[in-house]
Short mmCIF file of C-alpha atoms in Angstrom, two decimals:
data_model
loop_
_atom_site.label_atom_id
_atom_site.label_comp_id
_atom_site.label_asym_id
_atom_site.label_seq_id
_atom_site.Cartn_x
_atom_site.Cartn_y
_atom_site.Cartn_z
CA UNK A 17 33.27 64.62 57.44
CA UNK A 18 33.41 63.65 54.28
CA UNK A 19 29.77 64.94 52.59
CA UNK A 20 28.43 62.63 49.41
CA UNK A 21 25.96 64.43 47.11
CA UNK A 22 24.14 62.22 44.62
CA UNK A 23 21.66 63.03 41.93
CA UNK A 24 19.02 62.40 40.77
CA UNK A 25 17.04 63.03 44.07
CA UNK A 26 14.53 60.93 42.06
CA UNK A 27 13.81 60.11 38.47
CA UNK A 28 10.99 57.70 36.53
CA UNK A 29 12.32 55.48 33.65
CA UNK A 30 10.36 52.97 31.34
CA UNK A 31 11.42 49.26 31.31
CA UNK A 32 14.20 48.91 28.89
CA UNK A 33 15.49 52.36 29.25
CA UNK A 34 19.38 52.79 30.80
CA UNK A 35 19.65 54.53 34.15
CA UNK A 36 22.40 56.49 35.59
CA UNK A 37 23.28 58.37 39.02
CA UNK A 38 26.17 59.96 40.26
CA UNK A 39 27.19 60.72 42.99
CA UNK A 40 29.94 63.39 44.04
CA UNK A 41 32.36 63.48 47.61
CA UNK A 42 33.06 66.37 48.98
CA UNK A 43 37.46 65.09 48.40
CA UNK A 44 38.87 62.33 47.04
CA UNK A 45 37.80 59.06 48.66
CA UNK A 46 40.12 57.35 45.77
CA UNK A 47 37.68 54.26 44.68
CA UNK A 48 36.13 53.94 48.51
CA UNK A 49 32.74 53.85 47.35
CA UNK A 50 29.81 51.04 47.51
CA UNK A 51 26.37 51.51 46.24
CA UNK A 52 23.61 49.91 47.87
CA UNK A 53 19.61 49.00 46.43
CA UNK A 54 16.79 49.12 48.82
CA UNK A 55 13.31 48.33 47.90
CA UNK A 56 10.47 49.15 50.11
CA UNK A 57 10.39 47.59 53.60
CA UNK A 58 13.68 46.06 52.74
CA UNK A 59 16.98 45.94 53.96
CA UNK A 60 19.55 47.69 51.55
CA UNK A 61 21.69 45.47 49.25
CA UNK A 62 25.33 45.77 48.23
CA UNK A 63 25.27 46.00 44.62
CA UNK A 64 28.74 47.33 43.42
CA UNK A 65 31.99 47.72 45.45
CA UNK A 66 34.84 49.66 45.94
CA UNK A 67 33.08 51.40 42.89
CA UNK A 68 33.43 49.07 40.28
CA UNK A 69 32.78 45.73 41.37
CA UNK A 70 30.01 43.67 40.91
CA UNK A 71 28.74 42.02 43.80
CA UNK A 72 28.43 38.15 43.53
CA UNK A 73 24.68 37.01 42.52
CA UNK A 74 23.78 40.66 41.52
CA UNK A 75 22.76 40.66 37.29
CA UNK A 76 25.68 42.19 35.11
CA UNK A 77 23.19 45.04 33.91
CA UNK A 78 24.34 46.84 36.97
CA UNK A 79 27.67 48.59 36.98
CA UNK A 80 29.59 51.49 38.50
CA UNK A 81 32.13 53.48 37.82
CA UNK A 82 34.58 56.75 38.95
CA UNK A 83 37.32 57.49 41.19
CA UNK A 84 38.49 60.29 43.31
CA UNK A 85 35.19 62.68 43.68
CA UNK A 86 32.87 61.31 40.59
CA UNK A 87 31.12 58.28 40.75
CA UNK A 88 28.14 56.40 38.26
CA UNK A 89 26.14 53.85 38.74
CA UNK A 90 24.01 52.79 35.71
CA UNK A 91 21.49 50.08 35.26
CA UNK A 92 21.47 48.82 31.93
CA UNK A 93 17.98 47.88 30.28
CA UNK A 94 15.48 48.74 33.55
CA UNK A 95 13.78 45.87 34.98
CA UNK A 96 10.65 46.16 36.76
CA UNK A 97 12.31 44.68 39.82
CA UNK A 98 14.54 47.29 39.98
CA UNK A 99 12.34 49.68 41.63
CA UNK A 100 14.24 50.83 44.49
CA UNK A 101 16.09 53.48 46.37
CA UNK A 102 19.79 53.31 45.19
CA UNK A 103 22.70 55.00 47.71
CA UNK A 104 26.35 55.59 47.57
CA UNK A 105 28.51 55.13 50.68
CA UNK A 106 31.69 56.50 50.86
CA UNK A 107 34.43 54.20 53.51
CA UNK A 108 37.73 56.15 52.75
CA UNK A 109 36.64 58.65 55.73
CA UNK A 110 35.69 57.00 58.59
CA UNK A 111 34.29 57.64 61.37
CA UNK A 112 31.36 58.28 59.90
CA UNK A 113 30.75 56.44 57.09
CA UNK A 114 28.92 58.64 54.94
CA UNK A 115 25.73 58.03 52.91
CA UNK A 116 24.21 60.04 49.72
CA UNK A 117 20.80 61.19 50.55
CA UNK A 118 19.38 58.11 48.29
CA UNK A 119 17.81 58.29 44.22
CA UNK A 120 14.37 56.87 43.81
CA UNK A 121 13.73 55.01 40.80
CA UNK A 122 10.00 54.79 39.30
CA UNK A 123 9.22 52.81 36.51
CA UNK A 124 6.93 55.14 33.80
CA UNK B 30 22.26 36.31 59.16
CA UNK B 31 21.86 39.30 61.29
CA UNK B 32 18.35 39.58 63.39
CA UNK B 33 17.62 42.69 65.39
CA UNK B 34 15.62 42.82 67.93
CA UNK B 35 14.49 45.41 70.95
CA UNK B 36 12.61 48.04 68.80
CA UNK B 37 9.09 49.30 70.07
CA UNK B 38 7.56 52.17 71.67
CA UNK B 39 9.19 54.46 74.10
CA UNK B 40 8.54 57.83 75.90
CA UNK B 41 11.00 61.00 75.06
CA UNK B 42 13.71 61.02 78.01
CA UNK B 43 13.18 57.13 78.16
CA UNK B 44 15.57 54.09 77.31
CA UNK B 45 15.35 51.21 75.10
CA UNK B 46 18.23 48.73 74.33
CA UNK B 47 18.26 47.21 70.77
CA UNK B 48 20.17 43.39 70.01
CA UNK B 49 21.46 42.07 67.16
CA UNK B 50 21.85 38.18 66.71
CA UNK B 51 24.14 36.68 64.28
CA UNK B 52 24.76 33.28 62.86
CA UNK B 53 26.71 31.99 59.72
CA UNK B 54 29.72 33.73 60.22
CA UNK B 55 32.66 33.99 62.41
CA UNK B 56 30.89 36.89 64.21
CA UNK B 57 34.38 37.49 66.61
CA UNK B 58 36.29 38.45 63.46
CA UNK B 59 34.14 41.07 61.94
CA UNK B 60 33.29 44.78 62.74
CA UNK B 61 30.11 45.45 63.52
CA UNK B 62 27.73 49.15 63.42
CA UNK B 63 24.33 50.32 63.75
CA UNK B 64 22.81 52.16 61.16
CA UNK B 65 19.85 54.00 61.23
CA UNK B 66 16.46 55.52 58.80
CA UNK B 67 14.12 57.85 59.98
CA UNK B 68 10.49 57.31 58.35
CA UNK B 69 10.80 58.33 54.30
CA UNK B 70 14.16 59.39 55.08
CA UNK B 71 17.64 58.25 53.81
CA UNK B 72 20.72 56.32 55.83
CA UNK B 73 22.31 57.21 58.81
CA UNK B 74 25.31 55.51 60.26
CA UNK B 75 25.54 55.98 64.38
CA UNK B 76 27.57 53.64 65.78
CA UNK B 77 30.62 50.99 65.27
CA UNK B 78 32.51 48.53 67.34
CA UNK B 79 35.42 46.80 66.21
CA UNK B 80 35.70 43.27 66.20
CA UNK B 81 37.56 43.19 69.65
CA UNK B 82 35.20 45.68 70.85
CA UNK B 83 38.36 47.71 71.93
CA UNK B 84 37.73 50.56 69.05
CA UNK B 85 33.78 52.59 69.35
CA UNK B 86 32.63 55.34 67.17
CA UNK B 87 29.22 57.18 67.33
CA UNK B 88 28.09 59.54 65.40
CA UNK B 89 27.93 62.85 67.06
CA UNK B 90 24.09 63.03 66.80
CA UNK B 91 23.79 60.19 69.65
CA UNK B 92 27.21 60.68 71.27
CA UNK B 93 26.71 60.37 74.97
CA UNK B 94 23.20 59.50 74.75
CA UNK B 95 23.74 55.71 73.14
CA UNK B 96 26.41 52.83 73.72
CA UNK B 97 27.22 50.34 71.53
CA UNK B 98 28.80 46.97 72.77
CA UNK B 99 29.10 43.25 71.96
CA UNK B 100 29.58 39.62 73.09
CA UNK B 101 31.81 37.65 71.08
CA UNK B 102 30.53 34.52 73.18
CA UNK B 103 26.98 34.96 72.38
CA UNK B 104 27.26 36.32 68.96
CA UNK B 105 25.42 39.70 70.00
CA UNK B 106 25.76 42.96 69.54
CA UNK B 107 23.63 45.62 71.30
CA UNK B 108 22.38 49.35 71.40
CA UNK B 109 21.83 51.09 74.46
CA UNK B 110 19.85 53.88 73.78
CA UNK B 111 18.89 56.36 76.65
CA UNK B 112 17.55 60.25 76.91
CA UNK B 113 15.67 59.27 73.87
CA UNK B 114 14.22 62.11 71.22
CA UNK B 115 11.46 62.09 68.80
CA UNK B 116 13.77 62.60 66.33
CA UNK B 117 15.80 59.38 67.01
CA UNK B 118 11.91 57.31 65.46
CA UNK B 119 13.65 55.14 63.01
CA UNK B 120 14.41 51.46 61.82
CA UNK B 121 17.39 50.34 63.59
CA UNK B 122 19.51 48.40 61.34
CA UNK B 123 22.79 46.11 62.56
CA UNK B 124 25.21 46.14 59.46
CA UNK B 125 28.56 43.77 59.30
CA UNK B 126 31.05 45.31 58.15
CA UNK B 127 33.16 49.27 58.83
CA UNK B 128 37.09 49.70 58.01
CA UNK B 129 38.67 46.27 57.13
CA UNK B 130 35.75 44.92 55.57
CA UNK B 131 34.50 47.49 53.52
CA UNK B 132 31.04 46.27 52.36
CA UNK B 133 27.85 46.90 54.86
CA UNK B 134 25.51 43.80 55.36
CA UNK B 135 22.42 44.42 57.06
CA UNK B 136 19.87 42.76 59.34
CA UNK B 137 16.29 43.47 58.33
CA UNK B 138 15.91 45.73 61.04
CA UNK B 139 14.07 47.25 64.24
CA UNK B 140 11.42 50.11 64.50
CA UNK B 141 12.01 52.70 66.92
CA UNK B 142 9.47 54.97 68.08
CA UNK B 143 9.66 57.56 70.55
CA UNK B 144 6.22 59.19 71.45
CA UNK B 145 4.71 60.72 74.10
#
């Protein structure tokens, strides 16, 4: 199984401020990759797909980037909305699809 | 729109069976899984059908234990869950979506508990 490691675990930004996680598979999924936004009690959200592109309706200061095993997503100027739980999915592998363990974002 | 329903309170060793409704999409043409998050925890993927239903993969954590299936007539798609473990407490989630159609959509989900 294909194993995705992202990081930060968790990290605390101030509005304004721009964000960025990565996230790292264990071999190339090429550009197989989604990320995903969950705020509490919520369902996740597709935000970017097949690594790079923006989902329709979802603000251009979100963006993503990488191929192969290295991935970022960044959130340009932090919006208080944007407190969430972001993951990466990997598809290229499946069965299973394969999460990263999830990156909490606080707002300072 | 994907509705789950199905989710409550169950003894370990016991069964539950979780449904998914959908509406506003040509349900017969798209792959479907469950996906699953333990309390604080992050995502776990354990089960897809294709949109036939002829292709079915679990994840090895609930292999043998749940079964997946789904009714292209009444736009459902369900979770069988039996020999349930404390450890399987989480919020059931139906996602659209797997190997053509790359991008997960998700219902809003089902709690889970098992407890003695």
């Amino acid at each position: 199984d294909i194993q995705m490691t992202q990081s930060p675990s968790s990290l605390s930004a101030s509005v304004g401020d721009r964000v960025t996680i990565t996230c790292q598979a264990s071999q190339d999924i090429s550009n197989s990759l989604n990320w995903y936004q969950q705020k509490p009690g919520k369902a996740p959200k597709v935000l970017i797909y097949d690594a790079s592109n923006l989902e329709t309706g979802v603000p251009s200061r979100f963006s993503g980037s990488g191929s192969g095993t290295d991935f970022t997503f960044t959130i340009n100027s932090l919006e208080p909305e944007d407190i969430a739980t972001y993951y990466c999915q990997q598809y290229d592998d499946f069965p299973p699809i394969t999460f990263g363990q999830g990156t909490r974002l606080e707002i300072k | 729109q994907l509705v789950e329903s199905g989710g409550g309170l169950a003894q370990p060793g016991g069964s539950l069976r979780l449904s998914c409704a959908a509406s506003g999409f040509p349900f017969s043409s798209y792959e479907m899984n469950w996906v699953r998050q333990a309390p604080g925890k992050g995502l776990e993927w354990i089960s897809y059908i294709s949109s036939g239903g002829s292709t079915i993969y679990y994840a090895e954590s609930v292999k043998g234990r749940f079964t997946i299936s789904r009714d292209n007539a009444k736009n459902t798609v369900s979770l069988q869950m039996n020999s349930l473990r404390a450890e399987d407490t989480a919020v059931y989630y139906c996602a659209r979506g797997g190997i053509v159609a790359t991008i997960l959509y998700w219902g809003q989900g089902t709690l889970v508990t098992v407890s003695s």
